[in-house]
């Protein structure tokens, strides 16, 4: 989860959605970027975790980063759509491992446009 205005990063590489859910409590900002699902795409609780993460976050604008994994990306898209959020698909960004983008600056620009 990343909060901007001013930009504050609340992120830990490798965290599954359950840990991100705990981190999402008391998150409040104008814009929040949520990247979740890459580390637990087959977790049966992924969808409910993402809905709970979004309910926790207080923001005017929420941008979701959809993982390379299609199953998780579809869940992210569903949750984002439910809350009228925007989705940036990692599949639009080059990767070396199908989990992380090669260019985080390009991803950030895409997310904040």
PDB file of N, CA and C in Angstrom:
ATOM      1  N   UNK A   1       0.866  -1.171   0.000  1.00  0.00           N
ATOM      2  CA  UNK A   1       0.000   0.000   0.000  1.00  0.00           C
ATOM      3  C   UNK A   1       0.902   1.219   0.000  1.00  0.00           C
ATOM      4  N   UNK A   2       0.604   2.134  -0.860  1.00  0.00           N
ATOM      5  CA  UNK A   2       1.368   3.372  -0.912  1.00  0.00           C
ATOM      6  C   UNK A   2       0.397   4.535  -0.803  1.00  0.00           C
ATOM      7  N   UNK A   3       0.734   5.488   0.016  1.00  0.00           N
ATOM      8  CA  UNK A   3      -0.087   6.678   0.189  1.00  0.00           C
ATOM      9  C   UNK A   3       0.677   7.862  -0.375  1.00  0.00           C
ATOM     10  N   UNK A   4      -0.015   8.735  -1.079  1.00  0.00           N
ATOM     11  CA  UNK A   4       0.674   9.918  -1.586  1.00  0.00           C
ATOM     12  C   UNK A   4       0.061  11.181  -0.997  1.00  0.00           C
ATOM     13  N   UNK A   5       0.767  12.302  -1.141  1.00  0.00           N
ATOM     14  CA  UNK A   5       0.377  13.644  -0.676  1.00  0.00           C
ATOM     15  C   UNK A   5       0.646  13.849   0.803  1.00  0.00           C
ATOM     16  N   UNK A   6       1.817  13.952   1.276  1.00  0.00           N
ATOM     17  CA  UNK A   6       3.054  13.565   0.606  1.00  0.00           C
ATOM     18  C   UNK A   6       3.147  12.045   0.524  1.00  0.00           C
ATOM     19  N   UNK A   7       3.984  11.585  -0.368  1.00  0.00           N
ATOM     20  CA  UNK A   7       4.065  10.154  -0.619  1.00  0.00           C
ATOM     21  C   UNK A   7       4.689   9.428   0.567  1.00  0.00           C
ATOM     22  N   UNK A   8       4.007   8.421   1.011  1.00  0.00           N
ATOM     23  CA  UNK A   8       4.490   7.564   2.092  1.00  0.00           C
ATOM     24  C   UNK A   8       4.311   6.134   1.644  1.00  0.00           C
ATOM     25  N   UNK A   9       5.323   5.321   1.796  1.00  0.00           N
ATOM     26  CA  UNK A   9       5.257   3.931   1.372  1.00  0.00           C
ATOM     27  C   UNK A   9       5.074   3.049   2.593  1.00  0.00           C
ATOM     28  N   UNK A  10       4.084   2.167   2.494  1.00  0.00           N
ATOM     29  CA  UNK A  10       3.847   1.175   3.528  1.00  0.00           C
ATOM     30  C   UNK A  10       3.848  -0.157   2.788  1.00  0.00           C
ATOM     31  N   UNK A  11       5.011  -0.738   2.638  1.00  0.00           N
ATOM     32  CA  UNK A  11       5.120  -1.940   1.808  1.00  0.00           C
ATOM     33  C   UNK A  11       6.208  -2.855   2.327  1.00  0.00           C
ATOM     34  N   UNK A  12       5.979  -4.136   2.141  1.00  0.00           N
ATOM     35  CA  UNK A  12       6.975  -5.145   2.455  1.00  0.00           C
ATOM     36  C   UNK A  12       6.925  -6.171   1.336  1.00  0.00           C
ATOM     37  N   UNK A  13       8.041  -6.377   0.691  1.00  0.00           N
ATOM     38  CA  UNK A  13       8.104  -7.347  -0.401  1.00  0.00           C
ATOM     39  C   UNK A  13       7.799  -8.733   0.139  1.00  0.00           C
ATOM     40  N   UNK A  14       6.954  -9.458  -0.586  1.00  0.00           N
ATOM     41  CA  UNK A  14       6.651 -10.841  -0.231  1.00  0.00           C
ATOM     42  C   UNK A  14       5.440 -11.024   0.662  1.00  0.00           C
ATOM     43  N   UNK A  15       4.796  -9.929   1.067  1.00  0.00           N
ATOM     44  CA  UNK A  15       3.648 -10.060   1.958  1.00  0.00           C
ATOM     45  C   UNK A  15       2.426 -10.592   1.207  1.00  0.00           C
ATOM     46  N   UNK A  16       1.739 -11.570   1.778  1.00  0.00           N
ATOM     47  CA  UNK A  16       0.467 -12.025   1.210  1.00  0.00           C
ATOM     48  C   UNK A  16      -0.649 -11.057   1.597  1.00  0.00           C
ATOM     49  N   UNK A  17      -1.800 -11.227   1.006  1.00  0.00           N
ATOM     50  CA  UNK A  17      -2.915 -10.302   1.223  1.00  0.00           C
ATOM     51  C   UNK A  17      -3.349 -10.212   2.687  1.00  0.00           C
ATOM     52  N   UNK A  18      -3.229 -11.266   3.448  1.00  0.00           N
ATOM     53  CA  UNK A  18      -3.632 -11.231   4.860  1.00  0.00           C
ATOM     54  C   UNK A  18      -2.775 -10.236   5.645  1.00  0.00           C
ATOM     55  N   UNK A  19      -1.475 -10.208   5.373  1.00  0.00           N
ATOM     56  CA  UNK A  19      -0.606  -9.255   6.069  1.00  0.00           C
ATOM     57  C   UNK A  19      -0.853  -7.831   5.581  1.00  0.00           C
ATOM     58  N   UNK A  20      -1.162  -7.687   4.303  1.00  0.00           N
ATOM     59  CA  UNK A  20      -1.484  -6.366   3.769  1.00  0.00           C
ATOM     60  C   UNK A  20      -2.780  -5.865   4.394  1.00  0.00           C
ATOM     61  N   UNK A  21      -3.710  -6.770   4.635  1.00  0.00           N
ATOM     62  CA  UNK A  21      -4.960  -6.411   5.301  1.00  0.00           C
ATOM     63  C   UNK A  21      -4.671  -5.787   6.665  1.00  0.00           C
ATOM     64  N   UNK A  22      -3.791  -6.382   7.424  1.00  0.00           N
ATOM     65  CA  UNK A  22      -3.426  -5.834   8.739  1.00  0.00           C
ATOM     66  C   UNK A  22      -2.779  -4.459   8.573  1.00  0.00           C
ATOM     67  N   UNK A  23      -1.915  -4.313   7.565  1.00  0.00           N
ATOM     68  CA  UNK A  23      -1.232  -3.038   7.324  1.00  0.00           C
ATOM     69  C   UNK A  23      -2.194  -1.948   6.868  1.00  0.00           C
ATOM     70  N   UNK A  24      -3.327  -2.324   6.290  1.00  0.00           N
ATOM     71  CA  UNK A  24      -4.243  -1.341   5.708  1.00  0.00           C
ATOM     72  C   UNK A  24      -5.102  -0.609   6.739  1.00  0.00           C
ATOM     73  N   UNK A  25      -5.069  -1.050   7.946  1.00  0.00           N
ATOM     74  CA  UNK A  25      -5.859  -0.375   8.978  1.00  0.00           C
ATOM     75  C   UNK A  25      -5.342   1.037   9.190  1.00  0.00           C
ATOM     76  N   UNK A  26      -6.239   1.971   9.273  1.00  0.00           N
ATOM     77  CA  UNK A  26      -5.914   3.380   9.521  1.00  0.00           C
ATOM     78  C   UNK A  26      -5.148   4.049   8.383  1.00  0.00           C
ATOM     79  N   UNK A  27      -5.237   3.514   7.173  1.00  0.00           N
ATOM     80  CA  UNK A  27      -4.616   4.163   6.019  1.00  0.00           C
ATOM     81  C   UNK A  27      -5.586   5.204   5.486  1.00  0.00           C
ATOM     82  N   UNK A  28      -5.083   6.433   5.372  1.00  0.00           N
ATOM     83  CA  UNK A  28      -5.901   7.540   4.890  1.00  0.00           C
ATOM     84  C   UNK A  28      -5.024   8.483   4.080  1.00  0.00           C
ATOM     85  N   UNK A  29      -5.483   8.797   2.858  1.00  0.00           N
ATOM     86  CA  UNK A  29      -4.721   9.691   1.980  1.00  0.00           C
ATOM     87  C   UNK A  29      -5.611  10.117   0.824  1.00  0.00           C
ATOM     88  N   UNK A  30      -5.164  11.110   0.070  1.00  0.00           N
ATOM     89  CA  UNK A  30      -5.895  11.492  -1.136  1.00  0.00           C
ATOM     90  C   UNK A  30      -5.873  10.354  -2.149  1.00  0.00           C
ATOM     91  N   UNK A  31      -4.665   9.811  -2.386  1.00  0.00           N
ATOM     92  CA  UNK A  31      -4.479   8.716  -3.338  1.00  0.00           C
ATOM     93  C   UNK A  31      -3.772   7.567  -2.648  1.00  0.00           C
ATOM     94  N   UNK A  32      -4.302   6.368  -2.841  1.00  0.00           N
ATOM     95  CA  UNK A  32      -3.680   5.166  -2.298  1.00  0.00           C
ATOM     96  C   UNK A  32      -3.512   4.170  -3.437  1.00  0.00           C
ATOM     97  N   UNK A  33      -2.319   3.590  -3.520  1.00  0.00           N
ATOM     98  CA  UNK A  33      -2.040   2.552  -4.509  1.00  0.00           C
ATOM     99  C   UNK A  33      -1.931   1.235  -3.760  1.00  0.00           C
ATOM    100  N   UNK A  34      -2.722   0.261  -4.200  1.00  0.00           N
ATOM    101  CA  UNK A  34      -2.730  -1.050  -3.545  1.00  0.00           C
ATOM    102  C   UNK A  34      -2.207  -2.089  -4.526  1.00  0.00           C
ATOM    103  N   UNK A  35      -1.171  -2.779  -4.107  1.00  0.00           N
ATOM    104  CA  UNK A  35      -0.614  -3.880  -4.883  1.00  0.00           C
ATOM    105  C   UNK A  35      -0.678  -5.115  -3.998  1.00  0.00           C
ATOM    106  N   UNK A  36      -1.615  -5.996  -4.295  1.00  0.00           N
ATOM    107  CA  UNK A  36      -1.809  -7.190  -3.479  1.00  0.00           C
ATOM    108  C   UNK A  36      -2.278  -8.332  -4.371  1.00  0.00           C
ATOM    109  N   UNK A  37      -1.920  -9.546  -3.996  1.00  0.00           N
ATOM    110  CA  UNK A  37      -2.365 -10.723  -4.730  1.00  0.00           C
ATOM    111  C   UNK A  37      -1.253 -11.461  -5.449  1.00  0.00           C
ATOM    112  N   UNK A  38      -0.132 -10.799  -5.669  1.00  0.00           N
ATOM    113  CA  UNK A  38       0.975 -11.469  -6.370  1.00  0.00           C
ATOM    114  C   UNK A  38       1.576 -12.605  -5.548  1.00  0.00           C
ATOM    115  N   UNK A  39       1.565 -12.451  -4.241  1.00  0.00           N
ATOM    116  CA  UNK A  39       2.220 -13.439  -3.389  1.00  0.00           C
ATOM    117  C   UNK A  39       1.288 -14.539  -2.882  1.00  0.00           C
ATOM    118  N   UNK A  40       0.008 -14.420  -3.166  1.00  0.00           N
ATOM    119  CA  UNK A  40      -0.925 -15.481  -2.766  1.00  0.00           C
ATOM    120  C   UNK A  40      -2.090 -15.595  -3.750  1.00  0.00           C
ATOM    121  N   UNK A  41      -1.778 -15.765  -5.052  1.00  0.00           N
ATOM    122  CA  UNK A  41      -2.842 -15.773  -6.064  1.00  0.00           C
ATOM    123  C   UNK A  41      -3.832 -16.922  -5.928  1.00  0.00           C
ATOM    124  N   UNK A  42      -3.442 -17.995  -5.275  1.00  0.00           N
ATOM    125  CA  UNK A  42      -4.336 -19.151  -5.139  1.00  0.00           C
ATOM    126  C   UNK A  42      -4.924 -19.263  -3.731  1.00  0.00           C
ATOM    127  N   UNK A  43      -4.765 -18.221  -2.939  1.00  0.00           N
ATOM    128  CA  UNK A  43      -5.310 -18.197  -1.587  1.00  0.00           C
ATOM    129  C   UNK A  43      -6.839 -18.103  -1.681  1.00  0.00           C
ATOM    130  N   UNK A  44      -7.561 -19.057  -1.091  1.00  0.00           N
ATOM    131  CA  UNK A  44      -9.023 -18.996  -1.160  1.00  0.00           C
ATOM    132  C   UNK A  44      -9.612 -17.756  -0.474  1.00  0.00           C
ATOM    133  N   UNK A  45      -8.834 -17.087   0.358  1.00  0.00           N
ATOM    134  CA  UNK A  45      -9.306 -15.875   1.043  1.00  0.00           C
ATOM    135  C   UNK A  45      -8.891 -14.595   0.328  1.00  0.00           C
ATOM    136  N   UNK A  46      -8.249 -14.712  -0.831  1.00  0.00           N
ATOM    137  CA  UNK A  46      -7.749 -13.521  -1.510  1.00  0.00           C
ATOM    138  C   UNK A  46      -8.850 -12.498  -1.760  1.00  0.00           C
ATOM    139  N   UNK A  47      -9.963 -12.924  -2.317  1.00  0.00           N
ATOM    140  CA  UNK A  47     -11.033 -11.979  -2.643  1.00  0.00           C
ATOM    141  C   UNK A  47     -11.558 -11.281  -1.385  1.00  0.00           C
ATOM    142  N   UNK A  48     -11.829 -12.021  -0.348  1.00  0.00           N
ATOM    143  CA  UNK A  48     -12.355 -11.392   0.871  1.00  0.00           C
ATOM    144  C   UNK A  48     -11.299 -10.493   1.510  1.00  0.00           C
ATOM    145  N   UNK A  49     -10.028 -10.879   1.425  1.00  0.00           N
ATOM    146  CA  UNK A  49      -8.964 -10.021   1.957  1.00  0.00           C
ATOM    147  C   UNK A  49      -8.914  -8.693   1.198  1.00  0.00           C
ATOM    148  N   UNK A  50      -9.021  -8.753  -0.128  1.00  0.00           N
ATOM    149  CA  UNK A  50      -8.963  -7.529  -0.925  1.00  0.00           C
ATOM    150  C   UNK A  50     -10.157  -6.621  -0.651  1.00  0.00           C
ATOM    151  N   UNK A  51     -11.339  -7.209  -0.526  1.00  0.00           N
ATOM    152  CA  UNK A  51     -12.515  -6.394  -0.169  1.00  0.00           C
ATOM    153  C   UNK A  51     -12.299  -5.725   1.190  1.00  0.00           C
ATOM    154  N   UNK A  52     -11.755  -6.458   2.132  1.00  0.00           N
ATOM    155  CA  UNK A  52     -11.516  -5.895   3.470  1.00  0.00           C
ATOM    156  C   UNK A  52     -10.439  -4.817   3.435  1.00  0.00           C
ATOM    157  N   UNK A  53      -9.386  -5.038   2.655  1.00  0.00           N
ATOM    158  CA  UNK A  53      -8.346  -4.019   2.509  1.00  0.00           C
ATOM    159  C   UNK A  53      -8.973  -2.730   2.001  1.00  0.00           C
ATOM    160  N   UNK A  54      -9.793  -2.842   0.970  1.00  0.00           N
ATOM    161  CA  UNK A  54     -10.397  -1.635   0.390  1.00  0.00           C
ATOM    162  C   UNK A  54     -11.353  -0.952   1.359  1.00  0.00           C
ATOM    163  N   UNK A  55     -12.085  -1.720   2.130  1.00  0.00           N
ATOM    164  CA  UNK A  55     -12.984  -1.118   3.117  1.00  0.00           C
ATOM    165  C   UNK A  55     -12.184  -0.392   4.205  1.00  0.00           C
ATOM    166  N   UNK A  56     -11.005  -0.881   4.511  1.00  0.00           N
ATOM    167  CA  UNK A  56     -10.153  -0.242   5.524  1.00  0.00           C
ATOM    168  C   UNK A  56      -9.593   1.101   5.062  1.00  0.00           C
ATOM    169  N   UNK A  57      -9.281   1.201   3.793  1.00  0.00           N
ATOM    170  CA  UNK A  57      -8.591   2.366   3.240  1.00  0.00           C
ATOM    171  C   UNK A  57      -9.556   3.532   3.043  1.00  0.00           C
ATOM    172  N   UNK A  58      -9.154   4.669   3.534  1.00  0.00           N
ATOM    173  CA  UNK A  58      -9.924   5.904   3.344  1.00  0.00           C
ATOM    174  C   UNK A  58      -9.139   6.758   2.350  1.00  0.00           C
ATOM    175  N   UNK A  59      -9.702   6.918   1.151  1.00  0.00           N
ATOM    176  CA  UNK A  59      -9.006   7.674   0.109  1.00  0.00           C
ATOM    177  C   UNK A  59     -10.000   8.206  -0.908  1.00  0.00           C
ATOM    178  N   UNK A  60      -9.665   9.343  -1.501  1.00  0.00           N
ATOM    179  CA  UNK A  60     -10.467   9.884  -2.596  1.00  0.00           C
ATOM    180  C   UNK A  60     -10.270   9.050  -3.851  1.00  0.00           C
ATOM    181  N   UNK A  61      -9.048   8.566  -4.025  1.00  0.00           N
ATOM    182  CA  UNK A  61      -8.690   7.818  -5.230  1.00  0.00           C
ATOM    183  C   UNK A  61      -7.873   6.595  -4.837  1.00  0.00           C
ATOM    184  N   UNK A  62      -8.291   5.424  -5.346  1.00  0.00           N
ATOM    185  CA  UNK A  62      -7.552   4.189  -5.102  1.00  0.00           C
ATOM    186  C   UNK A  62      -7.191   3.573  -6.443  1.00  0.00           C
ATOM    187  N   UNK A  63      -5.909   3.281  -6.595  1.00  0.00           N
ATOM    188  CA  UNK A  63      -5.403   2.632  -7.795  1.00  0.00           C
ATOM    189  C   UNK A  63      -4.894   1.255  -7.383  1.00  0.00           C
ATOM    190  N   UNK A  64      -5.359   0.248  -8.098  1.00  0.00           N
ATOM    191  CA  UNK A  64      -4.965  -1.133  -7.830  1.00  0.00           C
ATOM    192  C   UNK A  64      -3.938  -1.583  -8.854  1.00  0.00           C
ATOM    193  N   UNK A  65      -2.947  -2.327  -8.404  1.00  0.00           N
ATOM    194  CA  UNK A  65      -1.970  -2.943  -9.295  1.00  0.00           C
ATOM    195  C   UNK A  65      -2.363  -4.411  -9.418  1.00  0.00           C
ATOM    196  N   UNK A  66      -2.801  -4.817 -10.615  1.00  0.00           N
ATOM    197  CA  UNK A  66      -3.229  -6.199 -10.845  1.00  0.00           C
ATOM    198  C   UNK A  66      -2.013  -7.060 -11.164  1.00  0.00           C
ATOM    199  N   UNK A  67      -1.848  -8.171 -10.458  1.00  0.00           N
ATOM    200  CA  UNK A  67      -0.683  -9.043 -10.641  1.00  0.00           C
ATOM    201  C   UNK A  67      -0.588  -9.656 -12.039  1.00  0.00           C
ATOM    202  N   UNK A  68       0.566 -10.207 -12.342  1.00  0.00           N
ATOM    203  CA  UNK A  68       0.751 -10.933 -13.602  1.00  0.00           C
ATOM    204  C   UNK A  68      -0.112 -12.190 -13.622  1.00  0.00           C
ATOM    205  N   UNK A  69      -0.332 -12.797 -12.468  1.00  0.00           N
ATOM    206  CA  UNK A  69      -1.164 -14.000 -12.386  1.00  0.00           C
ATOM    207  C   UNK A  69      -2.601 -13.642 -12.758  1.00  0.00           C
ATOM    208  N   UNK A  70      -3.145 -14.326 -13.764  1.00  0.00           N
ATOM    209  CA  UNK A  70      -4.475 -14.001 -14.279  1.00  0.00           C
ATOM    210  C   UNK A  70      -5.567 -14.181 -13.230  1.00  0.00           C
ATOM    211  N   UNK A  71      -5.503 -15.246 -12.463  1.00  0.00           N
ATOM    212  CA  UNK A  71      -6.515 -15.501 -11.430  1.00  0.00           C
ATOM    213  C   UNK A  71      -6.582 -14.340 -10.448  1.00  0.00           C
ATOM    214  N   UNK A  72      -5.436 -13.940  -9.943  1.00  0.00           N
ATOM    215  CA  UNK A  72      -5.388 -12.838  -8.980  1.00  0.00           C
ATOM    216  C   UNK A  72      -5.769 -11.518  -9.642  1.00  0.00           C
ATOM    217  N   UNK A  73      -5.335 -11.307 -10.887  1.00  0.00           N
ATOM    218  CA  UNK A  73      -5.659 -10.065 -11.597  1.00  0.00           C
ATOM    219  C   UNK A  73      -7.155  -9.893 -11.778  1.00  0.00           C
ATOM    220  N   UNK A  74      -7.845 -10.972 -12.071  1.00  0.00           N
ATOM    221  CA  UNK A  74      -9.301 -10.897 -12.236  1.00  0.00           C
ATOM    222  C   UNK A  74      -9.996 -10.565 -10.914  1.00  0.00           C
ATOM    223  N   UNK A  75      -9.470 -11.089  -9.830  1.00  0.00           N
ATOM    224  CA  UNK A  75     -10.037 -10.774  -8.513  1.00  0.00           C
ATOM    225  C   UNK A  75      -9.787  -9.307  -8.187  1.00  0.00           C
ATOM    226  N   UNK A  76      -8.583  -8.834  -8.435  1.00  0.00           N
ATOM    227  CA  UNK A  76      -8.270  -7.419  -8.195  1.00  0.00           C
ATOM    228  C   UNK A  76      -9.190  -6.537  -9.024  1.00  0.00           C
ATOM    229  N   UNK A  77      -9.376  -6.887 -10.283  1.00  0.00           N
ATOM    230  CA  UNK A  77     -10.246  -6.086 -11.155  1.00  0.00           C
ATOM    231  C   UNK A  77     -11.681  -6.060 -10.614  1.00  0.00           C
ATOM    232  N   UNK A  78     -12.171  -7.194 -10.136  1.00  0.00           N
ATOM    233  CA  UNK A  78     -13.529  -7.252  -9.573  1.00  0.00           C
ATOM    234  C   UNK A  78     -13.668  -6.325  -8.370  1.00  0.00           C
ATOM    235  N   UNK A  79     -12.710  -6.401  -7.449  1.00  0.00           N
ATOM    236  CA  UNK A  79     -12.767  -5.573  -6.240  1.00  0.00           C
ATOM    237  C   UNK A  79     -12.659  -4.094  -6.599  1.00  0.00           C
ATOM    238  N   UNK A  80     -11.716  -3.765  -7.457  1.00  0.00           N
ATOM    239  CA  UNK A  80     -11.547  -2.364  -7.874  1.00  0.00           C
ATOM    240  C   UNK A  80     -12.820  -1.839  -8.515  1.00  0.00           C
ATOM    241  N   UNK A  81     -13.427  -2.633  -9.379  1.00  0.00           N
ATOM    242  CA  UNK A  81     -14.652  -2.228 -10.061  1.00  0.00           C
ATOM    243  C   UNK A  81     -15.783  -1.994  -9.059  1.00  0.00           C
ATOM    244  N   UNK A  82     -15.879  -2.853  -8.071  1.00  0.00           N
ATOM    245  CA  UNK A  82     -16.925  -2.728  -7.051  1.00  0.00           C
ATOM    246  C   UNK A  82     -16.848  -1.376  -6.342  1.00  0.00           C
ATOM    247  N   UNK A  83     -15.623  -0.885  -6.139  1.00  0.00           N
ATOM    248  CA  UNK A  83     -15.416   0.380  -5.427  1.00  0.00           C
ATOM    249  C   UNK A  83     -15.072   1.536  -6.373  1.00  0.00           C
ATOM    250  N   UNK A  84     -15.294   1.336  -7.680  1.00  0.00           N
ATOM    251  CA  UNK A  84     -14.985   2.363  -8.683  1.00  0.00           C
ATOM    252  C   UNK A  84     -13.522   2.798  -8.660  1.00  0.00           C
ATOM    253  N   UNK A  85     -12.642   1.821  -8.455  1.00  0.00           N
ATOM    254  CA  UNK A  85     -11.208   2.094  -8.456  1.00  0.00           C
ATOM    255  C   UNK A  85     -10.617   1.890  -9.841  1.00  0.00           C
ATOM    256  N   UNK A  86      -9.433   2.366 -10.024  1.00  0.00           N
ATOM    257  CA  UNK A  86      -8.703   2.206 -11.282  1.00  0.00           C
ATOM    258  C   UNK A  86      -7.740   1.035 -11.143  1.00  0.00           C
ATOM    259  N   UNK A  87      -7.516   0.319 -12.234  1.00  0.00           N
ATOM    260  CA  UNK A  87      -6.617  -0.827 -12.222  1.00  0.00           C
ATOM    261  C   UNK A  87      -5.494  -0.610 -13.227  1.00  0.00           C
ATOM    262  N   UNK A  88      -4.280  -0.849 -12.800  1.00  0.00           N
ATOM    263  CA  UNK A  88      -3.116  -0.889 -13.674  1.00  0.00           C
ATOM    264  C   UNK A  88      -2.685  -2.349 -13.716  1.00  0.00           C
ATOM    265  N   UNK A  89      -2.629  -2.897 -14.913  1.00  0.00           N
ATOM    266  CA  UNK A  89      -2.285  -4.308 -15.059  1.00  0.00           C
ATOM    267  C   UNK A  89      -0.783  -4.470 -15.247  1.00  0.00           C
ATOM    268  N   UNK A  90      -0.166  -5.292 -14.398  1.00  0.00           N
ATOM    269  CA  UNK A  90       1.264  -5.541 -14.528  1.00  0.00           C
ATOM    270  C   UNK A  90       1.613  -6.175 -15.869  1.00  0.00           C
ATOM    271  N   UNK A  91       0.657  -6.843 -16.491  1.00  0.00           N
ATOM    272  CA  UNK A  91       0.925  -7.453 -17.796  1.00  0.00           C
ATOM    273  C   UNK A  91       1.290  -6.408 -18.846  1.00  0.00           C
ATOM    274  N   UNK A  92       1.024  -5.139 -18.564  1.00  0.00           N
ATOM    275  CA  UNK A  92       1.401  -4.055 -19.469  1.00  0.00           C
ATOM    276  C   UNK A  92       2.826  -3.578 -19.206  1.00  0.00           C
ATOM    277  N   UNK A  93       3.505  -4.217 -18.257  1.00  0.00           N
ATOM    278  CA  UNK A  93       4.872  -3.844 -17.885  1.00  0.00           C
ATOM    279  C   UNK A  93       5.768  -5.072 -17.957  1.00  0.00           C
ATOM    280  N   UNK A  94       6.949  -4.887 -18.528  1.00  0.00           N
ATOM    281  CA  UNK A  94       7.900  -5.997 -18.677  1.00  0.00           C
ATOM    282  C   UNK A  94       8.316  -6.532 -17.322  1.00  0.00           C
ATOM    283  N   UNK A  95       8.580  -7.842 -17.305  1.00  0.00           N
ATOM    284  CA  UNK A  95       8.988  -8.513 -16.085  1.00  0.00           C
ATOM    285  C   UNK A  95      10.070  -9.539 -16.407  1.00  0.00           C
ATOM    286  N   UNK A  96      10.808  -9.916 -15.400  1.00  0.00           N
ATOM    287  CA  UNK A  96      11.786 -10.987 -15.563  1.00  0.00           C
ATOM    288  C   UNK A  96      11.348 -12.255 -14.857  1.00  0.00           C
ATOM    289  N   UNK A  97      10.423 -12.104 -13.898  1.00  0.00           N
ATOM    290  CA  UNK A  97      10.028 -13.260 -13.079  1.00  0.00           C
ATOM    291  C   UNK A  97       8.517 -13.485 -12.988  1.00  0.00           C
ATOM    292  N   UNK A  98       7.717 -12.710 -13.725  1.00  0.00           N
ATOM    293  CA  UNK A  98       6.255 -12.787 -13.705  1.00  0.00           C
ATOM    294  C   UNK A  98       5.658 -12.460 -12.326  1.00  0.00           C
ATOM    295  N   UNK A  99       6.427 -11.768 -11.516  1.00  0.00           N
ATOM    296  CA  UNK A  99       5.931 -11.290 -10.223  1.00  0.00           C
ATOM    297  C   UNK A  99       6.213  -9.795 -10.080  1.00  0.00           C
ATOM    298  N   UNK A 100       7.435  -9.383 -10.434  1.00  0.00           N
ATOM    299  CA  UNK A 100       7.861  -7.997 -10.260  1.00  0.00           C
ATOM    300  C   UNK A 100       8.100  -7.331 -11.613  1.00  0.00           C
ATOM    301  N   UNK A 101       7.719  -6.057 -11.736  1.00  0.00           N
ATOM    302  CA  UNK A 101       8.023  -5.332 -12.972  1.00  0.00           C
ATOM    303  C   UNK A 101       9.509  -4.984 -13.014  1.00  0.00           C
ATOM    304  N   UNK A 102      10.037  -4.840 -14.195  1.00  0.00           N
ATOM    305  CA  UNK A 102      11.450  -4.452 -14.333  1.00  0.00           C
ATOM    306  C   UNK A 102      11.655  -2.972 -14.031  1.00  0.00           C
ATOM    307  N   UNK A 103      10.642  -2.162 -14.310  1.00  0.00           N
ATOM    308  CA  UNK A 103      10.803  -0.720 -14.181  1.00  0.00           C
ATOM    309  C   UNK A 103       9.711  -0.160 -13.262  1.00  0.00           C
ATOM    310  N   UNK A 104      10.051   0.022 -12.002  1.00  0.00           N
ATOM    311  CA  UNK A 104       9.078   0.531 -11.038  1.00  0.00           C
ATOM    312  C   UNK A 104       8.720   1.996 -11.304  1.00  0.00           C
ATOM    313  N   UNK A 105       9.641   2.761 -11.863  1.00  0.00           N
ATOM    314  CA  UNK A 105       9.339   4.163 -12.173  1.00  0.00           C
ATOM    315  C   UNK A 105       8.236   4.259 -13.221  1.00  0.00           C
ATOM    316  N   UNK A 106       8.321   3.411 -14.251  1.00  0.00           N
ATOM    317  CA  UNK A 106       7.278   3.409 -15.294  1.00  0.00           C
ATOM    318  C   UNK A 106       5.940   2.970 -14.704  1.00  0.00           C
ATOM    319  N   UNK A 107       5.968   1.995 -13.821  1.00  0.00           N
ATOM    320  CA  UNK A 107       4.738   1.542 -13.166  1.00  0.00           C
ATOM    321  C   UNK A 107       4.139   2.666 -12.320  1.00  0.00           C
ATOM    322  N   UNK A 108       4.965   3.370 -11.578  1.00  0.00           N
ATOM    323  CA  UNK A 108       4.473   4.476 -10.750  1.00  0.00           C
ATOM    324  C   UNK A 108       3.854   5.574 -11.603  1.00  0.00           C
ATOM    325  N   UNK A 109       4.497   5.918 -12.690  1.00  0.00           N
ATOM    326  CA  UNK A 109       3.945   6.933 -13.595  1.00  0.00           C
ATOM    327  C   UNK A 109       2.593   6.487 -14.141  1.00  0.00           C
ATOM    328  N   UNK A 110       2.509   5.224 -14.509  1.00  0.00           N
ATOM    329  CA  UNK A 110       1.253   4.670 -15.025  1.00  0.00           C
ATOM    330  C   UNK A 110       0.170   4.723 -13.957  1.00  0.00           C
ATOM    331  N   UNK A 111       0.517   4.370 -12.744  1.00  0.00           N
ATOM    332  CA  UNK A 111      -0.461   4.351 -11.655  1.00  0.00           C
ATOM    333  C   UNK A 111      -0.953   5.747 -11.291  1.00  0.00           C
ATOM    334  N   UNK A 112      -0.101   6.722 -11.408  1.00  0.00           N
ATOM    335  CA  UNK A 112      -0.464   8.074 -10.968  1.00  0.00           C
ATOM    336  C   UNK A 112      -0.974   8.979 -12.079  1.00  0.00           C
ATOM    337  N   UNK A 113      -1.131   8.452 -13.275  1.00  0.00           N
ATOM    338  CA  UNK A 113      -1.640   9.310 -14.369  1.00  0.00           C
ATOM    339  C   UNK A 113      -3.122   9.524 -14.230  1.00  0.00           C
TER     340      UNK A 113
END
